[in-house]
Amino acid sequence: MEHDQAPGGSAVNGGWATDPGLPGNGIPAMAGGAPGDPAGPVGPAEPERDPRDDEDAERPSRDRKQRSFWKELPLLIGIALVLALLIKTFLVQAFSIPSDSMNDTLLKGDRVLVDKLTPWFGSTPSRGEVVVFHDPGGWLPEAPSPSSNVVVRGLQKGLSFIGLMPSADEKDLIKRVIGVGGDTVSCKGTGPLMVNGKALVEPYVRPGSTACTPDMPFTVHVPKGRIWVMGDNRQNSLDSRFHPTLPGGGTVPNSDVVGRAFVVAWPVNRWDVLSIPGTFSQPGINAAGAAVPAAAGFAGALPLVLWRRRRLLAGAGPVRETAEDC
């Protein structure tokens, strides 16, 4: 009996032998052998990765970063100190209010920021500004002696040098500028305070205080290059009024001014901008100061005008009389 040869098989001894590479039904097997298994040839399984190998690979990188940070830390500290020193010297410095003489504008313990940049460009103090200035001499008692502990004393000097804390021997004051060079400042009885004949309305004076002290009337002509300063707590401020026998008659040289306090920075609930009160912008307050430059300008221009007039007359030549003039 003849048998038809089916595809994929061959007749051997009256039976069918399967191809060793094919399954019994002669259909090539697919990888996986079951629905859902991946198709394609199945290769050898990859060995599982040991997580410790990844950790070993990352450890040198972490070690390098840690070593790099500790190497750079001294450089970062050095840069920060240099920047702090430059800011303190040329830009802004923090000062602590040491007394009650500026109540209620400034309270004892407040920290203010002082602008030290504008004086480098020739700016001089203006009326109404709150300024920090060095003791002109004789205004403050002797500074307390520094700590006997060498470490504490060295630390304090270092931090004060870069502006992170006040110096133990620093003798600075803070007051409000009332008059500048050329001004006339006066006050009688309880006020008002007068500048160049104009009465000041002073909302910044502590409630309950008067503009000046009845038993200390004064009239002062502020010399050029100096300022007249007073505290906002008028009955508790040893300001310009109390130093008439010192050089300058109680005025402060512009060169002793450290800078203008422009903001209360600490504590947070006391944050405020120290602006110039509007009373110092009233019309006529600069009249006395402006008269001197105007007079000087007129005196300087007069010779030039006369010289020009003589030149014009000389160029015109002699004047001829006519019949009509006779």
Short mmCIF file of C-alpha atoms in Angstrom, two decimals, residues 144-299:
data_model
loop_
_atom_site.label_atom_id
_atom_site.label_comp_id
_atom_site.label_asym_id
_atom_site.label_seq_id
_atom_site.Cartn_x
_atom_site.Cartn_y
_atom_site.Cartn_z
CA PRO A 144 34.41 99.83 78.25
CA SER A 145 37.60 97.81 78.52
CA PRO A 146 37.72 94.73 76.26
CA SER A 147 37.34 91.19 77.57
CA SER A 148 40.28 89.73 79.47
CA ASN A 149 39.81 86.42 77.65
CA VAL A 150 42.28 86.36 74.75
CA VAL A 151 40.12 84.03 72.61
CA VAL A 152 36.94 86.09 73.13
CA ARG A 153 38.80 89.33 72.47
CA GLY A 154 40.36 87.97 69.28
CA LEU A 155 37.04 86.58 68.05
CA GLN A 156 35.28 89.88 68.71
CA LYS A 157 37.95 91.87 66.87
CA GLY A 158 37.82 89.51 63.91
CA LEU A 159 34.03 89.59 63.61
CA SER A 160 33.88 93.37 64.08
CA PHE A 161 36.56 93.79 61.41
CA ILE A 162 34.31 92.16 58.80
CA GLY A 163 31.18 93.83 60.16
CA LEU A 164 29.42 90.86 61.71
CA MET A 165 29.34 92.43 65.18
CA PRO A 166 30.03 95.88 66.68
CA SER A 167 33.51 96.65 67.92
CA ALA A 168 34.13 96.83 71.65
CA ASP A 169 35.96 100.14 71.28
CA GLU A 170 33.74 101.61 68.54
CA LYS A 171 32.36 105.03 69.51
CA ASP A 172 29.57 105.86 67.07
CA LEU A 173 26.35 107.80 67.54
CA ILE A 174 23.10 108.05 65.62
CA LYS A 175 21.01 111.24 65.35
CA ARG A 176 18.84 113.17 62.91
CA VAL A 177 20.34 115.96 60.80
CA ILE A 178 18.53 119.24 61.48
CA GLY A 179 20.85 121.78 59.87
CA VAL A 180 23.66 121.67 57.30
CA GLY A 181 26.48 124.09 56.49
CA GLY A 182 25.14 127.65 56.07
CA ASP A 183 21.90 127.04 57.98
CA THR A 184 20.70 128.93 61.04
CA VAL A 185 19.02 126.68 63.59
CA SER A 186 17.20 128.12 66.60
CA CYS A 187 14.68 127.21 69.25
CA LYS A 188 13.13 129.00 72.22
CA GLY A 189 10.90 127.73 74.99
CA THR A 190 9.26 124.50 73.90
CA GLY A 191 9.50 125.28 70.18
CA PRO A 192 8.91 125.03 67.38
CA LEU A 193 12.38 124.30 66.07
CA MET A 194 13.36 126.81 63.37
CA VAL A 195 15.64 126.32 60.36
CA ASN A 196 16.42 129.43 58.33
CA GLY A 197 13.35 131.09 59.80
CA LYS A 198 11.00 128.22 58.90
CA ALA A 199 9.21 126.32 61.66
CA LEU A 200 9.54 122.55 61.44
CA VAL A 201 6.53 120.29 61.90
CA GLU A 202 8.13 117.25 63.54
CA PRO A 203 5.92 114.14 63.64
CA TYR A 204 9.00 112.02 64.37
CA VAL A 205 9.57 113.60 67.81
CA ARG A 206 8.59 111.22 70.59
CA PRO A 207 5.07 111.86 71.90
CA GLY A 208 5.27 113.84 75.12
CA SER A 209 8.57 115.48 74.14
CA THR A 210 8.86 119.12 73.12
CA ALA A 211 10.87 120.45 70.19
CA CYS A 212 13.48 121.85 72.56
CA THR A 213 14.10 122.35 76.27
CA PRO A 214 12.76 125.60 77.78
CA ASP A 215 15.88 126.28 79.84
CA MET A 216 18.20 125.71 76.85
CA PRO A 217 17.32 128.22 74.10
CA PHE A 218 19.84 128.43 71.29
CA THR A 219 20.61 130.05 67.95
CA VAL A 220 23.38 128.42 65.93
CA HIS A 221 24.91 129.25 62.56
CA VAL A 222 26.17 125.92 61.20
CA PRO A 223 29.68 126.25 59.70
CA LYS A 224 30.33 125.03 56.17
CA GLY A 225 31.19 121.32 56.01
CA ARG A 226 29.44 120.52 59.30
CA ILE A 227 25.97 119.45 60.49
CA TRP A 228 23.73 120.14 63.48
CA VAL A 229 22.13 116.94 64.84
CA MET A 230 19.40 116.22 67.39
CA GLY A 231 17.74 113.10 68.77
CA ASP A 232 14.02 112.43 68.25
CA ASN A 233 13.65 111.90 72.00
CA ARG A 234 14.47 115.54 72.70
CA GLN A 235 14.37 115.37 76.49
CA ASN A 236 16.67 112.34 76.57
CA SER A 237 19.30 113.06 73.94
CA LEU A 238 22.78 114.46 74.52
CA ASP A 239 23.00 115.91 71.03
CA SER A 240 24.49 119.06 69.49
CA ARG A 241 22.74 121.28 72.05
CA PHE A 242 24.81 119.87 74.91
CA HIS A 243 28.29 120.43 73.46
CA PRO A 244 28.58 124.17 72.76
CA THR A 245 32.04 124.44 74.35
CA LEU A 246 33.60 121.72 72.19
CA PRO A 247 35.31 122.46 68.85
CA GLY A 248 32.61 123.25 66.29
CA GLY A 249 30.17 124.44 68.97
CA GLY A 250 28.30 121.13 68.98
CA THR A 251 28.31 120.63 65.21
CA VAL A 252 29.70 117.49 63.59
CA PRO A 253 32.17 117.46 60.66
CA ASN A 254 30.83 115.84 57.50
CA SER A 255 34.00 113.76 57.42
CA ASP A 256 32.93 112.02 60.66
CA VAL A 257 29.66 110.81 59.14
CA VAL A 258 29.75 107.06 58.46
CA GLY A 259 26.58 107.03 56.40
CA ARG A 260 22.83 107.37 56.35
CA ALA A 261 20.61 104.85 58.17
CA PHE A 262 17.96 103.96 55.61
CA VAL A 263 16.08 100.98 57.05
CA VAL A 264 15.30 99.25 60.35
CA ALA A 265 16.27 95.65 59.59
CA TRP A 266 15.76 93.94 62.96
CA PRO A 267 13.62 92.85 64.71
CA VAL A 268 11.30 91.82 61.90
CA ASN A 269 8.21 93.34 63.50
CA ARG A 270 10.02 96.71 63.58
CA TRP A 271 11.00 96.74 59.91
CA ASP A 272 10.64 100.25 58.50
CA VAL A 273 12.15 102.64 55.95
CA LEU A 274 13.79 105.75 57.43
CA SER A 275 12.66 108.35 54.91
CA ILE A 276 13.21 112.12 55.05
CA PRO A 277 10.15 113.90 56.56
CA GLY A 278 8.34 116.31 54.26
CA THR A 279 8.82 119.26 56.63
CA PHE A 280 12.40 119.59 55.37
CA SER A 281 11.13 120.17 51.81
CA GLN A 282 8.92 123.15 52.62
CA PRO A 283 9.35 126.21 50.38
CA GLY A 284 11.87 128.79 51.56
CA ILE A 285 13.84 126.55 53.90
CA ASN A 286 16.81 126.74 51.53
CA ALA A 287 16.56 130.50 51.08
CA ALA A 288 19.44 131.35 53.38
CA GLY A 289 21.69 128.73 51.92
CA ALA A 290 20.78 129.66 48.33
CA ALA A 291 21.43 133.39 48.86
CA VAL A 292 25.17 132.88 49.28
CA PRO A 293 25.72 131.02 45.98
CA ALA A 294 23.46 133.47 44.15
CA ALA A 295 25.37 136.47 45.47
CA ALA A 296 28.68 134.82 44.64
CA GLY A 297 27.49 134.09 41.13
CA PHE A 298 26.36 137.67 40.61
CA ALA A 299 29.67 139.04 41.89
#
